[in-house]
Short mmCIF file of C-alpha atoms in Angstrom, two decimals:
data_model
loop_
_atom_site.label_atom_id
_atom_site.label_comp_id
_atom_site.label_asym_id
_atom_site.label_seq_id
_atom_site.Cartn_x
_atom_site.Cartn_y
_atom_site.Cartn_z
CA MET R 1 -67.21 39.09 180.13
CA ASP R 2 -64.33 36.71 180.60
CA GLU R 3 -62.52 37.79 176.28
CA VAL R 4 -61.64 35.38 174.50
CA ILE R 5 -62.15 37.46 170.72
CA ARG R 6 -61.34 41.02 170.95
CA VAL R 7 -61.58 42.58 167.18
CA GLU R 8 -60.37 46.75 167.58
CA SER R 9 -60.80 48.99 164.69
CA VAL R 10 -59.97 46.49 162.30
CA VAL R 11 -59.48 47.30 158.44
CA THR R 12 -58.64 45.33 155.57
CA ARG R 13 -57.84 45.98 152.12
CA PHE R 14 -57.35 44.31 148.93
CA GLY R 15 -55.66 46.96 147.11
CA GLU R 16 -58.49 49.69 146.70
CA GLN R 17 -61.42 47.12 147.54
CA LEU R 18 -61.42 47.57 151.06
CA VAL R 19 -63.37 44.97 153.11
CA HIS R 20 -63.14 45.99 156.25
CA ASP R 21 -63.54 48.63 158.25
CA GLY R 22 -62.93 49.73 161.37
CA VAL R 23 -64.91 46.39 162.83
CA SER R 24 -64.99 45.46 165.97
CA PHE R 25 -66.25 43.26 168.16
CA ALA R 26 -65.55 40.58 171.47
CA VAL R 27 -67.15 37.72 171.59
CA GLY R 28 -66.83 36.13 175.18
CA ARG R 29 -65.84 32.56 177.28
CA GLY R 30 -69.29 30.11 176.80
CA GLU R 31 -70.44 32.52 173.43
CA VAL R 32 -71.51 30.77 170.79
CA VAL R 33 -71.50 33.91 168.85
CA GLY R 34 -72.91 33.95 164.81
CA LEU R 35 -70.82 35.76 162.63
CA ILE R 36 -73.11 36.84 159.14
CA GLY R 37 -73.27 39.11 155.68
CA GLY R 38 -73.80 38.73 152.50
CA SER R 39 -71.82 37.39 149.72
CA GLY R 40 -67.97 39.14 148.96
CA SER R 41 -69.39 40.78 152.44
CA GLY R 42 -65.13 39.18 154.96
CA LYS R 43 -66.97 37.46 157.19
CA SER R 44 -64.27 33.61 155.96
CA VAL R 45 -61.48 36.86 155.79
CA LEU R 46 -61.91 38.01 159.22
CA LEU R 47 -62.01 34.14 160.48
CA ARG R 48 -59.02 33.97 159.24
CA GLU R 49 -57.16 37.29 160.18
CA ILE R 50 -58.48 35.77 163.78
CA ILE R 51 -57.32 32.27 164.28
CA GLY R 52 -54.04 34.57 162.64
CA LEU R 53 -53.90 33.29 158.78
CA MET R 54 -53.61 36.23 157.17
CA HIS R 55 -53.44 39.46 158.57
CA PRO R 56 -55.87 43.00 158.56
CA THR R 57 -54.62 46.24 156.88
CA SER R 58 -54.80 47.45 161.13
CA GLY R 59 -56.34 47.06 163.83
CA ARG R 60 -55.62 45.13 166.55
CA ILE R 61 -57.59 41.29 167.52
CA GLU R 62 -56.80 39.29 170.75
CA LEU R 63 -57.18 35.53 170.05
CA LEU R 64 -57.27 34.06 174.06
CA GLY R 65 -55.27 37.43 175.28
CA VAL R 66 -52.43 37.14 171.94
CA ASN R 67 -52.22 39.65 169.92
CA VAL R 68 -52.33 37.77 166.27
CA CYS R 69 -51.33 40.64 165.11
CA ALA R 70 -48.26 40.80 166.31
CA ALA R 71 -47.67 37.61 167.44
CA GLU R 72 -44.02 35.34 166.65
CA PRO R 73 -44.65 32.15 164.93
CA GLN R 74 -44.03 30.70 168.54
CA GLN R 75 -45.74 31.83 170.24
CA MET R 76 -48.59 31.39 167.91
CA ASN R 77 -48.32 27.40 167.69
CA SER R 78 -48.22 27.50 171.07
CA VAL R 79 -51.61 29.62 170.99
CA ARG R 80 -52.86 27.19 168.71
CA ARG R 81 -52.61 24.32 170.90
CA HIS R 82 -55.45 26.41 172.44
CA PHE R 83 -58.10 26.20 168.92
CA GLY R 84 -59.74 24.15 167.17
CA VAL R 85 -60.31 25.29 163.26
CA LEU R 86 -63.92 23.10 160.67
CA PHE R 87 -63.55 25.13 156.99
CA GLN R 88 -66.09 25.35 154.86
CA ASP R 89 -64.85 21.81 152.91
CA GLY R 90 -63.74 20.02 155.21
CA ALA R 91 -60.25 20.54 154.44
CA LEU R 92 -59.69 16.11 154.92
CA PHE R 93 -56.93 14.35 153.51
CA SER R 94 -57.70 12.95 150.90
CA SER R 95 -54.54 10.48 150.94
CA LEU R 96 -55.15 10.12 154.50
CA ASN R 97 -58.03 7.59 156.03
CA VAL R 98 -60.48 9.19 158.72
CA ALA R 99 -58.59 7.96 161.88
CA GLU R 100 -55.11 9.95 160.37
CA ASN R 101 -56.56 12.73 159.23
CA VAL R 102 -58.16 12.97 163.11
CA ALA R 103 -55.30 12.09 164.51
CA VAL R 104 -52.36 14.62 162.71
CA PRO R 105 -53.67 18.05 165.76
CA PHE R 106 -52.27 14.96 167.57
CA ARG R 107 -48.60 14.36 165.99
CA GLU R 108 -48.68 17.63 165.37
CA HIS R 109 -48.17 20.16 168.27
CA THR R 110 -47.86 16.37 170.98
CA ASP R 111 -44.74 13.68 171.59
CA LEU R 112 -47.26 10.60 172.09
CA PRO R 113 -46.90 7.42 170.72
CA PRO R 114 -49.63 5.38 168.66
CA ASN R 115 -50.42 3.22 171.00
CA VAL R 116 -51.85 6.50 172.38
CA ILE R 117 -52.38 8.55 169.58
CA ALA R 118 -55.31 5.65 168.53
CA PRO R 119 -58.02 5.22 170.81
CA ILE R 120 -58.32 9.26 171.69
CA VAL R 121 -58.78 9.82 167.71
CA GLY R 122 -61.15 6.87 168.42
CA PHE R 123 -63.32 8.60 170.97
CA ASN R 124 -63.09 12.15 169.92
CA LEU R 125 -64.72 9.73 167.10
CA ALA R 126 -67.85 8.67 169.00
CA LEU R 127 -67.65 12.42 171.11
CA VAL R 128 -69.33 13.35 167.27
CA GLY R 129 -71.62 10.59 167.33
CA LEU R 130 -69.52 8.61 164.06
CA PRO R 131 -68.62 4.68 163.83
CA VAL R 132 -65.74 2.40 164.50
CA ASN R 133 -65.94 1.68 161.53
CA ALA R 134 -65.84 4.79 159.83
CA SER R 135 -61.85 5.18 161.05
CA CYS R 136 -60.53 2.96 158.22
CA LYS R 137 -62.07 4.63 155.65
CA SER R 138 -61.20 7.33 153.03
CA PRO R 139 -62.55 10.74 152.84
CA ALA R 140 -64.42 10.28 149.38
CA GLN R 141 -66.35 7.47 151.07
CA LEU R 142 -67.82 9.23 153.45
CA SER R 143 -71.45 11.13 153.11
CA GLY R 144 -70.77 15.32 153.52
CA GLY R 145 -72.53 15.23 156.71
CA MET R 146 -70.38 12.58 158.13
CA ARG R 147 -66.74 14.25 156.07
CA LYS R 148 -68.39 18.01 158.39
CA ARG R 149 -68.54 15.09 161.58
CA VAL R 150 -64.67 14.41 160.71
CA GLY R 151 -63.71 17.83 160.90
CA LEU R 152 -65.12 18.83 163.93
CA ALA R 153 -63.38 15.90 165.29
CA ARG R 154 -60.23 17.03 164.52
CA ALA R 155 -60.80 21.12 165.63
CA LEU R 156 -62.22 19.16 169.03
CA ALA R 157 -58.89 17.02 169.57
CA LEU R 158 -56.61 19.09 171.13
CA GLU R 159 -59.65 19.54 173.56
CA PRO R 160 -59.57 23.12 172.68
CA GLU R 161 -60.89 26.79 174.72
CA VAL R 162 -62.20 27.92 171.29
CA VAL R 163 -64.02 26.46 167.91
CA PHE R 164 -63.77 28.80 164.40
CA LEU R 165 -66.09 26.59 161.57
CA ASP R 166 -66.62 27.73 159.19
CA GLU R 167 -70.34 27.71 156.81
CA PRO R 168 -70.17 24.12 158.75
CA THR R 169 -73.86 23.29 157.16
CA SER R 170 -73.29 24.32 153.41
CA GLY R 171 -74.02 22.10 151.23
CA LEU R 172 -76.53 20.13 153.47
CA ASP R 173 -79.78 18.58 153.83
CA PRO R 174 -82.25 20.40 155.97
CA VAL R 175 -81.74 17.06 157.88
CA SER R 176 -78.13 16.74 158.11
CA ALA R 177 -77.15 20.34 158.35
CA ARG R 178 -79.99 20.47 161.63
CA ASP R 179 -78.86 17.30 163.48
CA PHE R 180 -75.55 18.94 161.93
CA GLY R 181 -76.49 21.65 164.34
CA HIS R 182 -77.46 19.99 167.62
CA LEU R 183 -73.82 17.95 167.51
CA VAL R 184 -72.24 21.63 168.40
CA ARG R 185 -74.42 23.42 170.48
CA VAL R 186 -74.10 20.06 172.25
CA LEU R 187 -70.84 19.72 172.60
CA ALA R 188 -70.40 23.60 173.82
CA ASP R 189 -72.64 23.24 175.96
CA SER R 190 -71.03 19.85 178.10
CA LEU R 191 -67.74 21.24 177.37
CA SER R 192 -67.20 24.02 178.07
CA LEU R 193 -66.64 25.68 174.53
CA THR R 194 -66.66 28.87 173.18
CA VAL R 195 -67.80 28.66 169.64
CA PHE R 196 -67.45 31.34 166.32
CA ILE R 197 -69.17 30.46 163.47
CA VAL R 198 -69.42 32.18 160.41
CA THR R 199 -73.38 31.72 158.28
CA HIS R 200 -75.98 31.92 156.21
CA ASP R 201 -77.25 29.11 157.55
CA VAL R 202 -81.06 31.33 159.21
CA ASP R 203 -82.14 27.93 160.88
CA LEU R 204 -78.74 27.67 162.37
CA LEU R 205 -79.05 30.88 164.23
CA VAL R 206 -82.61 30.11 165.60
CA SER R 207 -82.21 26.83 166.90
CA ILE R 208 -77.91 27.48 168.09
CA ILE R 209 -76.57 30.66 168.72
CA ASP R 210 -76.35 32.86 171.34
CA ARG R 211 -75.30 36.03 169.69
CA VAL R 212 -75.99 37.44 166.11
CA ILE R 213 -73.05 39.58 164.47
CA ALA R 214 -73.55 40.84 160.96
CA LEU R 215 -71.24 42.41 158.59
CA ALA R 216 -72.33 45.02 155.89
CA ARG R 217 -71.10 47.48 153.83
CA GLY R 218 -67.34 46.47 155.58
CA LYS R 219 -68.93 47.52 159.26
CA ILE R 220 -70.87 46.14 162.21
CA ILE R 221 -74.83 46.36 161.58
CA ALA R 222 -75.56 44.52 163.84
CA ASN R 223 -74.84 42.45 167.24
CA GLY R 224 -76.64 41.54 170.10
CA PRO R 225 -79.36 37.70 169.85
CA VAL R 226 -81.35 36.88 167.54
CA ASN R 227 -84.36 37.71 168.84
CA GLU R 228 -82.96 41.50 168.06
CA VAL R 229 -81.13 40.82 165.13
CA ARG R 230 -83.50 39.67 162.96
CA SER R 231 -86.23 42.39 164.88
CA SER R 232 -83.74 45.25 163.08
CA THR R 233 -85.36 47.14 160.24
CA ASP R 234 -81.29 47.42 158.43
CA PRO R 235 -82.64 46.28 154.68
CA TRP R 236 -80.25 43.99 154.17
CA LEU R 237 -81.04 42.28 157.91
CA ARG R 238 -84.07 41.99 157.10
CA ASP R 239 -84.53 40.65 153.55
CA TYR R 240 -81.93 37.71 155.82
CA PHE R 241 -84.39 36.83 158.16
CA SER R 242 -87.48 36.81 155.42
CA THR R 243 -86.35 33.77 153.83
CA CYS R 244 -87.01 32.51 157.70
CA GLY R 245 -90.64 32.36 159.09
#
């Protein structure tokens, strides 16, 4: 397997609280992987460790061949050009309109002039199914589903190899959540993306995920195809999947 993410024996402590107790797994190129776990299990913390925003107490994390726990700032800046992130709330800048939000990665990581950036931004907005007239709107004028799509367009701006999604369907109604999940799967397949999704959405897992990694009690308690994981006898997993027929 051509690995793009490798997590080895990661331990994370916050004072006396042990969040991760020897977490290990790998993600191969082109996979759509879902990370699940109960509230407070450390899912989002682990995502932030993988992308270098936090460091674990011990262990090793490699992203696109780079040890993010030991990388110099310049090295991390280089790696950031090859992955995109959609945070749970979209993390859009309220003072910028939609087009300006999607243009942020180009301004931060490239020397492209505005007249070159503008049509690329328009293409990315179309790629995620947003109409042309959305580009001049502020985030406050958008529905929750549209804000998620803007965040996804921004995450895809620099043609990344890996995309990280933190609870991408949180707050969406069932129809919008289903449509967004379908969009992610289509983009993953058509753009040959590796997608790492932190989620609690059982329907999303069943419909688009290749492999599920389950985090509970500080450890990985399951790692495999959805049908294999949902047949686990672990009490937490049984309760989790009981919400879906």
